[in-house]
Amino acid sequence: MEGTMKAAVLRDWNDLGVEDVPIPAPGAGEVLVRVSACGLCGTDLKMVQGGFAGRWPPSLPFILGHEWSGEVVELGPGLDPGDLAFDVGSRVVAENHAGCGACAMCRSGSYNLCERVRRPGYRLYGHTAPGALAEYAVRPATVLHPIPEEISDLAGALVNQGALTVHALRRVQFRAGSSVAVFGPGLLGLLSASVARAAGATTVIVVGRGRRLELARQMGANAVVDYEAVDPVTGVREHTGGRGVDYAFDCSGNPAVIPQALDSVRRGGKVAVLGLAAGREAGISPDRLVLDEIDLLGIRSSPNAYPAMIALMGSGAVDVSPILTHVYGIDEVDRAFQALKSREAIRPIVKL
Ligand SMILES: [Zn+2]
Ligand SMILES: [Zn+2]
């Protein structure tokens, strides 16, 4: 498709402007997608500020955006609809990368850990290759998943983060009938609570503060701990008869929370860390890890987890509507980032 499109272009650090740029053309095996909605996350904000300068993005100008939904408008050369799960007109969501497909990690299915991810030319969309804060985006067909009509364009923009929580549940080998503590009721924390509940958690305790705890209750928490009012470890343990939870999910991005999460699980419990800590370190007790056999697990991205998250949302098992509160036009992208920075919005979403 010839022509130009509007895109939010990062021209310099802290300088994001809406510009007309050429609509990208899909190459072999690629698909042109009209973007419907694109969420903004903390990583995007950090990238705007130059927090990952030289790596994410590798150079300027750059188009951000990696949490999005859209509609297929054109199949690139070599693609046959008969071989795909979608066609022109299908509504889709996109993973951020496909992996190289050839390294040992990709071949084992862990393409989130592709060994070539830092090689020049590796395409991590929205980080090292053009993102979706634009009217159109090109992606390999292999990263796209169709979504049913039950998932709105706005809700579709949350599949990316939801799939990450599905991956976290798989990493801890989650079992139905268990107890979960979630630290940090941002988007990942709220989705973790909701997905854990849908997966059969019978006790879901969210640790945080302020009005986000109300939202946590709407999203499936049946207990909340306000860490400004009570010690978070004591609070979590009180809700489990003193025993500790089976699983703790740290979605806070604050390394000081990791020791709290470790102290909140029962003997043999598991702690999953979902948030990056921007280079800061955490002090943990090896004795607790060893004597109580605690599993401490890092969670990166969402390999093979999009279909499950789409099914959870499409069936109504996970309802993200309470989060869809802050929607902006592309010309308001600065305001959208402001709402993220001020913590007014859990997830500002740009509607295109
Ligand atoms: Zn993100
Ligand atoms: Zn690979």
mmCIF file of C-alpha atoms and ligand atoms in Angstrom:
data_model
loop_
_atom_site.group_PDB
_atom_site.id
_atom_site.type_symbol
_atom_site.label_atom_id
_atom_site.label_comp_id
_atom_site.label_asym_id
_atom_site.label_seq_id
_atom_site.Cartn_x
_atom_site.Cartn_y
_atom_site.Cartn_z
ATOM 1 C CA MET A 1 0.000 0.000 0.000
ATOM 2 C CA GLU A 2 1.513 3.306 -1.102
ATOM 3 C CA GLY A 3 1.240 6.522 0.879
ATOM 4 C CA THR A 4 2.010 8.006 4.234
ATOM 5 C CA MET A 5 0.800 7.361 7.753
ATOM 6 C CA LYS A 6 0.811 9.158 11.050
ATOM 7 C CA ALA A 7 3.358 7.868 13.513
ATOM 8 C CA ALA A 8 4.591 8.969 16.934
ATOM 9 C CA VAL A 9 8.298 9.325 16.226
ATOM 10 C CA LEU A 10 10.937 9.523 18.925
ATOM 11 C CA ARG A 11 13.199 12.176 17.367
ATOM 12 C CA ASP A 12 15.440 12.739 20.356
ATOM 13 C CA TRP A 13 15.332 11.776 24.039
ATOM 14 C CA ASN A 14 12.170 13.250 25.552
ATOM 15 C CA ASP A 15 11.131 14.525 22.127
ATOM 16 C CA LEU A 16 8.245 12.549 20.721
ATOM 17 C CA GLY A 17 6.427 14.070 17.745
ATOM 18 C CA VAL A 18 3.621 12.982 15.445
ATOM 19 C CA GLU A 19 4.897 12.907 11.866
ATOM 20 C CA ASP A 20 3.826 11.683 8.451
ATOM 21 C CA VAL A 21 6.099 8.841 7.428
ATOM 22 C CA PRO A 22 5.902 6.293 4.585
ATOM 23 C CA ILE A 23 3.623 3.288 5.140
ATOM 24 C CA PRO A 24 5.992 0.313 5.452
ATOM 25 C CA ALA A 25 5.818 -2.369 2.755
ATOM 26 C CA PRO A 26 5.592 -6.026 3.807
ATOM 27 C CA GLY A 27 8.490 -8.148 2.579
ATOM 28 C CA ALA A 28 8.455 -11.892 1.977
ATOM 29 C CA GLY A 29 6.590 -13.666 4.766
ATOM 30 C CA GLU A 30 5.465 -10.376 6.271
ATOM 31 C CA VAL A 31 2.066 -8.808 6.826
ATOM 32 C CA LEU A 32 0.906 -5.183 6.795
ATOM 33 C CA VAL A 33 -1.404 -4.494 9.732
ATOM 34 C CA ARG A 34 -3.527 -1.411 10.363
ATOM 35 C CA VAL A 35 -2.935 -0.646 14.045
ATOM 36 C CA SER A 36 -6.130 -0.269 16.123
ATOM 37 C CA ALA A 37 -4.802 0.358 19.622
ATOM 38 C CA CYS A 38 -1.375 0.536 21.235
ATOM 39 C CA GLY A 39 -0.681 0.590 24.966
ATOM 40 C CA LEU A 40 2.211 2.484 26.558
ATOM 41 C CA CYS A 41 4.256 0.828 29.285
ATOM 42 C CA GLY A 42 7.055 1.700 31.671
ATOM 43 C CA THR A 43 9.661 0.368 29.254
ATOM 44 C CA ASP A 44 8.362 2.724 26.557
ATOM 45 C CA LEU A 45 8.611 5.642 28.984
ATOM 46 C CA LYS A 46 12.154 4.660 29.892
ATOM 47 C CA MET A 47 13.034 4.445 26.206
ATOM 48 C CA VAL A 48 11.610 7.924 25.561
ATOM 49 C CA GLN A 49 13.807 9.245 28.356
ATOM 50 C CA GLY A 50 16.903 7.591 26.875
ATOM 51 C CA GLY A 51 17.120 5.049 29.696
ATOM 52 C CA PHE A 52 18.233 2.306 27.279
ATOM 53 C CA ALA A 53 19.969 4.618 24.787
ATOM 54 C CA GLY A 54 21.938 2.805 22.102
ATOM 55 C CA ARG A 55 20.270 -0.537 22.806
ATOM 56 C CA TRP A 56 16.521 0.184 22.833
ATOM 57 C CA PRO A 57 16.296 1.877 20.412
ATOM 58 C CA PRO A 58 19.656 1.336 18.721
ATOM 59 C CA SER A 59 19.321 4.675 16.888
ATOM 60 C CA LEU A 60 16.989 7.635 16.327
ATOM 61 C CA PRO A 61 14.500 8.474 14.923
ATOM 62 C CA PHE A 62 12.455 5.503 16.126
ATOM 63 C CA ILE A 63 8.817 4.374 16.366
ATOM 64 C CA LEU A 64 7.946 2.817 19.756
ATOM 65 C CA GLY A 65 5.036 0.584 20.738
ATOM 66 C CA HIS A 66 4.882 -3.160 21.403
ATOM 67 C CA GLU A 67 1.538 -3.799 23.157
ATOM 68 C CA TRP A 68 -1.060 -3.557 20.422
ATOM 69 C CA SER A 69 -3.904 -4.879 18.298
ATOM 70 C CA GLY A 70 -4.802 -4.277 14.662
ATOM 71 C CA GLU A 71 -6.378 -5.510 11.458
ATOM 72 C CA VAL A 72 -4.600 -7.272 8.603
ATOM 73 C CA VAL A 73 -4.666 -5.206 5.396
ATOM 74 C CA GLU A 74 -2.117 -6.887 3.141
ATOM 75 C CA LEU A 75 -0.200 -10.165 2.921
ATOM 76 C CA GLY A 76 3.374 -9.906 1.687
ATOM 77 C CA PRO A 77 4.927 -12.021 -1.072
ATOM 78 C CA GLY A 78 4.912 -15.766 -0.518
ATOM 79 C CA LEU A 79 2.073 -15.833 2.012
ATOM 80 C CA ASP A 80 -0.941 -18.003 1.237
ATOM 81 C CA PRO A 81 -4.057 -17.466 3.397
ATOM 82 C CA GLY A 82 -4.595 -21.224 3.316
ATOM 83 C CA ASP A 83 -1.416 -21.640 5.344
ATOM 84 C CA LEU A 84 -2.283 -18.950 7.895
ATOM 85 C CA ALA A 85 -4.669 -18.676 10.853
ATOM 86 C CA PHE A 86 -5.796 -15.274 9.515
ATOM 87 C CA ASP A 87 -6.459 -13.382 6.293
ATOM 88 C CA VAL A 88 -6.918 -9.801 5.102
ATOM 89 C CA GLY A 89 -9.568 -8.283 7.379
ATOM 90 C CA SER A 90 -8.719 -10.455 10.399
ATOM 91 C CA ARG A 91 -8.192 -8.723 13.724
ATOM 92 C CA VAL A 92 -4.865 -9.710 15.238
ATOM 93 C CA VAL A 93 -2.397 -9.163 18.046
ATOM 94 C CA ALA A 94 1.370 -9.408 17.658
ATOM 95 C CA GLU A 95 4.223 -10.867 19.641
ATOM 96 C CA ASN A 96 7.332 -8.694 19.756
ATOM 97 C CA HIS A 97 9.610 -11.153 18.067
ATOM 98 C CA ALA A 98 9.705 -14.598 16.556
ATOM 99 C CA GLY A 99 13.213 -15.626 17.583
ATOM 100 C CA CYS A 100 15.772 -16.581 14.968
ATOM 101 C CA GLY A 101 14.252 -20.045 14.720
ATOM 102 C CA ALA A 102 17.679 -21.668 14.435
ATOM 103 C CA CYS A 103 19.523 -21.336 17.775
ATOM 104 C CA ALA A 104 19.278 -23.991 20.482
ATOM 105 C CA MET A 105 16.835 -21.969 22.592
ATOM 106 C CA CYS A 106 14.513 -21.217 19.677
ATOM 107 C CA ARG A 107 14.575 -24.840 18.606
ATOM 108 C CA SER A 108 13.576 -25.902 22.118
ATOM 109 C CA GLY A 109 10.566 -23.558 21.976
ATOM 110 C CA SER A 110 12.065 -20.898 24.253
ATOM 111 C CA TYR A 111 12.239 -18.215 21.576
ATOM 112 C CA ASN A 112 11.934 -15.580 24.324
ATOM 113 C CA LEU A 113 15.532 -16.543 25.107
ATOM 114 C CA CYS A 114 16.802 -16.496 21.505
ATOM 115 C CA GLU A 115 20.581 -16.509 21.663
ATOM 116 C CA ARG A 116 20.805 -14.073 18.772
ATOM 117 C CA VAL A 117 18.656 -11.377 20.404
ATOM 118 C CA ARG A 118 21.566 -8.955 20.803
ATOM 119 C CA ARG A 119 22.987 -9.445 17.328
ATOM 120 C CA PRO A 120 22.791 -6.435 15.054
ATOM 121 C CA GLY A 121 19.798 -6.775 12.791
ATOM 122 C CA TYR A 122 17.787 -8.956 15.189
ATOM 123 C CA ARG A 123 14.247 -7.585 15.137
ATOM 124 C CA LEU A 124 12.722 -7.012 18.564
ATOM 125 C CA TYR A 125 9.709 -4.976 17.459
ATOM 126 C CA GLY A 126 9.163 -1.757 19.377
ATOM 127 C CA HIS A 127 12.656 -2.095 20.894
ATOM 128 C CA THR A 128 15.163 -2.575 18.058
ATOM 129 C CA ALA A 129 12.774 -2.610 15.076
ATOM 130 C CA PRO A 130 9.856 -0.251 14.354
ATOM 131 C CA GLY A 131 6.967 -0.450 16.831
ATOM 132 C CA ALA A 132 3.232 0.094 16.487
ATOM 133 C CA LEU A 133 2.650 3.635 17.700
ATOM 134 C CA ALA A 134 1.656 4.388 14.130
ATOM 135 C CA GLU A 135 -1.275 3.816 11.803
ATOM 136 C CA TYR A 136 0.386 0.786 10.201
ATOM 137 C CA ALA A 137 2.980 -1.793 11.176
ATOM 138 C CA VAL A 138 4.686 -4.656 9.327
ATOM 139 C CA ARG A 139 5.313 -7.963 11.082
ATOM 140 C CA PRO A 140 6.320 -11.496 10.111
ATOM 141 C CA ALA A 141 3.192 -13.639 9.797
ATOM 142 C CA THR A 142 4.654 -15.934 12.471
ATOM 143 C CA VAL A 143 4.205 -13.372 15.275
ATOM 144 C CA LEU A 144 0.534 -12.652 14.577
ATOM 145 C CA HIS A 145 -2.435 -14.278 16.320
ATOM 146 C CA PRO A 146 -6.093 -13.722 15.387
ATOM 147 C CA ILE A 147 -8.444 -12.494 18.117
ATOM 148 C CA PRO A 148 -12.202 -13.190 18.328
ATOM 149 C CA GLU A 149 -14.844 -10.449 18.293
ATOM 150 C CA GLU A 150 -15.307 -10.872 22.065
ATOM 151 C CA ILE A 151 -11.933 -9.128 22.511
ATOM 152 C CA SER A 152 -12.186 -5.411 21.728
ATOM 153 C CA ASP A 153 -9.404 -3.488 20.008
ATOM 154 C CA LEU A 154 -8.522 -1.857 23.339
ATOM 155 C CA ALA A 155 -8.560 -5.129 25.263
ATOM 156 C CA GLY A 156 -6.429 -6.673 22.516
ATOM 157 C CA ALA A 157 -3.667 -4.225 23.396
ATOM 158 C CA LEU A 158 -3.414 -5.968 26.797
ATOM 159 C CA VAL A 159 -2.881 -9.489 25.409
ATOM 160 C CA ASN A 160 0.894 -8.909 25.324
ATOM 161 C CA GLN A 161 1.146 -8.342 29.084
ATOM 162 C CA GLY A 162 -1.521 -10.919 29.863
ATOM 163 C CA ALA A 163 0.450 -13.555 27.975
ATOM 164 C CA LEU A 164 3.457 -12.743 30.138
ATOM 165 C CA THR A 165 1.428 -13.616 33.251
ATOM 166 C CA VAL A 166 0.360 -16.897 31.592
ATOM 167 C CA HIS A 167 4.046 -17.662 31.053
ATOM 168 C CA ALA A 168 4.703 -16.858 34.739
ATOM 169 C CA LEU A 169 2.010 -19.319 35.840
ATOM 170 C CA ARG A 170 3.559 -21.999 33.651
ATOM 171 C CA ARG A 171 7.039 -21.265 35.012
ATOM 172 C CA VAL A 172 5.902 -21.831 38.614
ATOM 173 C CA GLN A 173 4.006 -24.979 37.560
ATOM 174 C CA PHE A 174 0.848 -23.463 38.941
ATOM 175 C CA ARG A 175 -1.782 -25.792 40.421
ATOM 176 C CA ALA A 176 -5.490 -25.191 40.907
ATOM 177 C CA GLY A 177 -6.689 -24.704 44.477
ATOM 178 C CA SER A 178 -3.573 -22.803 45.513
ATOM 179 C CA SER A 179 -2.781 -19.452 47.105
ATOM 180 C CA VAL A 180 -1.032 -16.559 45.398
ATOM 181 C CA ALA A 181 0.389 -13.231 46.527
ATOM 182 C CA VAL A 182 0.879 -10.533 43.908
ATOM 183 C CA PHE A 183 3.155 -7.612 44.751
ATOM 184 C CA GLY A 184 2.508 -4.437 42.757
ATOM 185 C CA PRO A 185 -0.989 -3.790 41.372
ATOM 186 C CA GLY A 186 0.112 -2.238 38.068
ATOM 187 C CA LEU A 187 -1.024 -3.813 34.825
ATOM 188 C CA LEU A 188 1.091 -6.951 35.231
ATOM 189 C CA GLY A 189 0.015 -7.395 38.839
ATOM 190 C CA LEU A 190 -3.675 -6.952 38.069
ATOM 191 C CA LEU A 191 -3.474 -9.347 35.142
ATOM 192 C CA SER A 192 -1.501 -11.837 37.270
ATOM 193 C CA ALA A 193 -4.261 -11.758 39.879
ATOM 194 C CA SER A 194 -6.959 -12.213 37.266
ATOM 195 C CA VAL A 195 -5.213 -14.975 35.333
ATOM 196 C CA ALA A 196 -4.299 -16.813 38.568
ATOM 197 C CA ARG A 197 -7.933 -16.667 39.645
ATOM 198 C CA ALA A 198 -9.080 -17.945 36.264
ATOM 199 C CA ALA A 199 -6.506 -20.750 36.505
ATOM 200 C CA GLY A 200 -7.988 -21.891 39.813
ATOM 201 C CA ALA A 201 -6.207 -19.950 42.551
ATOM 202 C CA THR A 202 -8.545 -19.945 45.548
ATOM 203 C CA THR A 203 -6.680 -17.275 47.512
ATOM 204 C CA VAL A 204 -5.325 -14.253 45.633
ATOM 205 C CA ILE A 205 -3.747 -11.578 47.802
ATOM 206 C CA VAL A 206 -2.619 -8.328 46.176
ATOM 207 C CA VAL A 207 -0.089 -6.133 47.972
ATOM 208 C CA GLY A 208 -0.017 -2.433 47.117
ATOM 209 C CA ARG A 209 -1.507 0.830 48.184
ATOM 210 C CA GLY A 210 -4.269 3.293 47.367
ATOM 211 C CA ARG A 211 -7.089 2.977 44.862
ATOM 212 C CA ARG A 212 -5.302 0.313 42.830
ATOM 213 C CA LEU A 213 -6.217 -2.145 45.586
ATOM 214 C CA GLU A 214 -9.902 -1.534 44.791
ATOM 215 C CA LEU A 215 -9.153 -2.314 41.175
ATOM 216 C CA ALA A 216 -7.325 -5.465 42.319
ATOM 217 C CA ARG A 217 -10.533 -6.666 43.987
ATOM 218 C CA GLN A 218 -12.436 -6.066 40.735
ATOM 219 C CA MET A 219 -9.764 -8.047 38.885
ATOM 220 C CA GLY A 220 -10.027 -11.165 41.039
ATOM 221 C CA ALA A 221 -8.173 -10.522 44.302
ATOM 222 C CA ASN A 222 -10.098 -11.805 47.316
ATOM 223 C CA ALA A 223 -7.735 -10.156 49.794
ATOM 224 C CA VAL A 224 -5.578 -7.034 49.669
ATOM 225 C CA VAL A 225 -2.694 -5.818 51.821
ATOM 226 C CA ASP A 226 -1.979 -2.095 52.028
ATOM 227 C CA TYR A 227 1.757 -1.924 52.729
ATOM 228 C CA GLU A 228 1.397 1.590 54.113
ATOM 229 C CA ALA A 229 -0.872 0.255 56.853
ATOM 230 C CA VAL A 230 0.671 -3.130 57.599
ATOM 231 C CA ASP A 231 3.953 -4.991 57.052
ATOM 232 C CA PRO A 232 3.414 -6.742 53.705
ATOM 233 C CA VAL A 233 4.868 -10.103 54.766
ATOM 234 C CA THR A 234 2.783 -10.157 57.956
ATOM 235 C CA GLY A 235 -0.257 -9.130 55.918
ATOM 236 C CA VAL A 236 0.160 -11.915 53.373
ATOM 237 C CA ARG A 237 0.845 -14.531 56.043
ATOM 238 C CA GLU A 238 -2.265 -13.502 58.001
ATOM 239 C CA HIS A 239 -4.389 -14.385 54.981
ATOM 240 C CA THR A 240 -2.885 -17.882 54.826
ATOM 241 C CA GLY A 241 -3.164 -18.840 58.497
ATOM 242 C CA GLY A 242 0.488 -17.902 59.016
ATOM 243 C CA ARG A 243 1.744 -20.545 56.581
ATOM 244 C CA GLY A 244 2.642 -18.398 53.591
ATOM 245 C CA VAL A 245 1.377 -18.559 50.020
ATOM 246 C CA ASP A 246 2.180 -21.257 47.485
ATOM 247 C CA TYR A 247 3.299 -18.713 44.912
ATOM 248 C CA ALA A 248 4.359 -15.059 44.973
ATOM 249 C CA PHE A 249 4.538 -12.894 41.867
ATOM 250 C CA ASP A 250 6.671 -9.784 42.084
ATOM 251 C CA CYS A 251 5.263 -7.319 39.574
ATOM 252 C CA SER A 252 6.526 -4.225 41.369
ATOM 253 C CA GLY A 253 9.764 -3.539 39.507
ATOM 254 C CA ASN A 254 11.172 -2.657 42.926
ATOM 255 C CA PRO A 255 14.072 -4.906 44.006
ATOM 256 C CA ALA A 256 13.287 -4.244 47.682
ATOM 257 C CA VAL A 257 10.131 -6.300 47.167
ATOM 258 C CA ILE A 258 11.949 -9.513 46.202
ATOM 259 C CA PRO A 259 12.975 -10.347 49.811
ATOM 260 C CA GLN A 260 9.378 -9.641 50.876
ATOM 261 C CA ALA A 261 8.076 -12.013 48.217
ATOM 262 C CA LEU A 262 10.561 -14.676 49.389
ATOM 263 C CA ASP A 263 9.379 -14.256 52.979
ATOM 264 C CA SER A 264 5.736 -14.501 51.924
ATOM 265 C CA VAL A 265 5.834 -18.003 50.442
ATOM 266 C CA ARG A 266 5.509 -21.273 52.340
ATOM 267 C CA ARG A 267 8.313 -23.810 52.585
ATOM 268 C CA GLY A 268 8.800 -25.178 49.092
ATOM 269 C CA GLY A 269 7.039 -22.129 47.663
ATOM 270 C CA LYS A 270 7.879 -20.371 44.434
ATOM 271 C CA VAL A 271 8.621 -16.736 43.673
ATOM 272 C CA ALA A 272 8.338 -15.368 40.143
ATOM 273 C CA VAL A 273 9.909 -12.027 39.279
ATOM 274 C CA LEU A 274 8.107 -10.294 36.390
ATOM 275 C CA GLY A 275 9.454 -6.757 36.581
ATOM 276 C CA LEU A 276 12.805 -5.329 35.553
ATOM 277 C CA ALA A 277 14.653 -3.377 38.261
ATOM 278 C CA ALA A 278 16.600 -0.971 36.014
ATOM 279 C CA GLY A 279 20.007 -2.219 37.162
ATOM 280 C CA ARG A 280 19.280 -2.042 40.889
ATOM 281 C CA GLU A 281 20.074 -5.052 43.085
ATOM 282 C CA ALA A 282 18.152 -7.033 45.679
ATOM 283 C CA GLY A 283 19.445 -8.462 48.965
ATOM 284 C CA ILE A 284 18.207 -12.004 49.398
ATOM 285 C CA SER A 285 18.866 -14.689 51.992
ATOM 286 C CA PRO A 286 20.482 -17.796 50.506
ATOM 287 C CA ASP A 287 19.704 -19.583 53.787
ATOM 288 C CA ARG A 288 15.966 -19.173 53.261
ATOM 289 C CA LEU A 289 16.293 -20.385 49.658
ATOM 290 C CA VAL A 290 18.211 -23.472 50.750
ATOM 291 C CA LEU A 291 16.555 -24.404 54.034
ATOM 292 C CA ASP A 292 13.024 -23.926 52.750
ATOM 293 C CA GLU A 293 13.730 -24.886 49.130
ATOM 294 C CA ILE A 294 12.280 -21.744 47.646
ATOM 295 C CA ASP A 295 12.297 -21.481 43.846
ATOM 296 C CA LEU A 296 13.176 -18.015 42.557
ATOM 297 C CA LEU A 297 12.266 -17.647 38.891
ATOM 298 C CA GLY A 298 12.799 -14.884 36.343
ATOM 299 C CA ILE A 299 10.036 -14.367 33.798
ATOM 300 C CA ARG A 300 10.813 -12.923 30.404
ATOM 301 C CA SER A 301 8.259 -12.297 27.672
ATOM 302 C CA SER A 302 5.571 -14.786 26.739
ATOM 303 C CA PRO A 303 6.711 -17.741 24.626
ATOM 304 C CA ASN A 304 3.807 -19.790 23.253
ATOM 305 C CA ALA A 305 1.424 -18.006 25.629
ATOM 306 C CA TYR A 306 -0.591 -15.700 23.353
ATOM 307 C CA PRO A 307 -3.175 -18.349 22.365
ATOM 308 C CA ALA A 308 -3.923 -19.112 26.033
ATOM 309 C CA MET A 309 -4.324 -15.445 26.932
ATOM 310 C CA ILE A 310 -6.560 -14.872 23.923
ATOM 311 C CA ALA A 311 -8.690 -17.847 25.016
ATOM 312 C CA LEU A 312 -8.888 -16.557 28.615
ATOM 313 C CA MET A 313 -10.032 -13.126 27.460
ATOM 314 C CA GLY A 314 -12.258 -14.345 24.623
ATOM 315 C CA SER A 315 -14.132 -16.719 26.931
ATOM 316 C CA GLY A 316 -14.697 -14.041 29.567
ATOM 317 C CA ALA A 317 -12.583 -15.917 32.149
ATOM 318 C CA VAL A 318 -10.415 -12.812 32.319
ATOM 319 C CA ASP A 319 -12.173 -9.448 32.036
ATOM 320 C CA VAL A 320 -9.791 -6.527 31.500
ATOM 321 C CA SER A 321 -12.479 -3.843 31.103
ATOM 322 C CA PRO A 322 -11.801 -2.208 34.527
ATOM 323 C CA ILE A 323 -8.317 -1.311 33.256
ATOM 324 C CA LEU A 324 -9.429 0.293 29.979
ATOM 325 C CA THR A 325 -9.906 3.751 31.433
ATOM 326 C CA HIS A 326 -7.389 6.025 29.691
ATOM 327 C CA VAL A 327 -7.657 6.229 25.895
ATOM 328 C CA TYR A 328 -5.952 8.856 23.728
ATOM 329 C CA GLY A 329 -5.650 9.848 20.093
ATOM 330 C CA ILE A 330 -2.211 9.666 18.512
ATOM 331 C CA ASP A 331 -1.971 13.473 18.617
ATOM 332 C CA GLU A 332 -2.304 13.192 22.413
ATOM 333 C CA VAL A 333 0.613 10.809 22.807
ATOM 334 C CA ASP A 334 2.460 13.223 25.107
ATOM 335 C CA ARG A 335 -0.581 13.380 27.405
ATOM 336 C CA ALA A 336 -0.775 9.595 27.320
ATOM 337 C CA PHE A 337 2.838 9.319 28.479
ATOM 338 C CA GLN A 338 2.140 11.931 31.148
ATOM 339 C CA ALA A 339 -0.722 9.796 32.498
ATOM 340 C CA LEU A 340 1.689 6.869 32.730
ATOM 341 C CA LYS A 341 4.414 8.907 34.408
ATOM 342 C CA SER A 342 2.050 10.386 37.003
ATOM 343 C CA ARG A 343 0.583 6.901 37.664
ATOM 344 C CA GLU A 344 -2.866 8.318 36.891
ATOM 345 C CA ALA A 345 -3.392 5.560 34.309
ATOM 346 C CA ILE A 346 -2.622 1.868 34.800
ATOM 347 C CA ARG A 347 -2.221 1.575 31.046
ATOM 348 C CA PRO A 348 -2.755 4.538 28.719
ATOM 349 C CA ILE A 349 -3.843 3.261 25.320
ATOM 350 C CA VAL A 350 -3.502 5.171 22.052
ATOM 351 C CA LYS A 351 -6.423 4.469 19.721
ATOM 352 C CA LEU A 352 -5.518 4.753 16.057
HETATM 353 ZN ZN ZN B 1 5.585 -3.197 27.542
HETATM 354 ZN ZN ZN B 2 17.114 -18.011 18.265
#
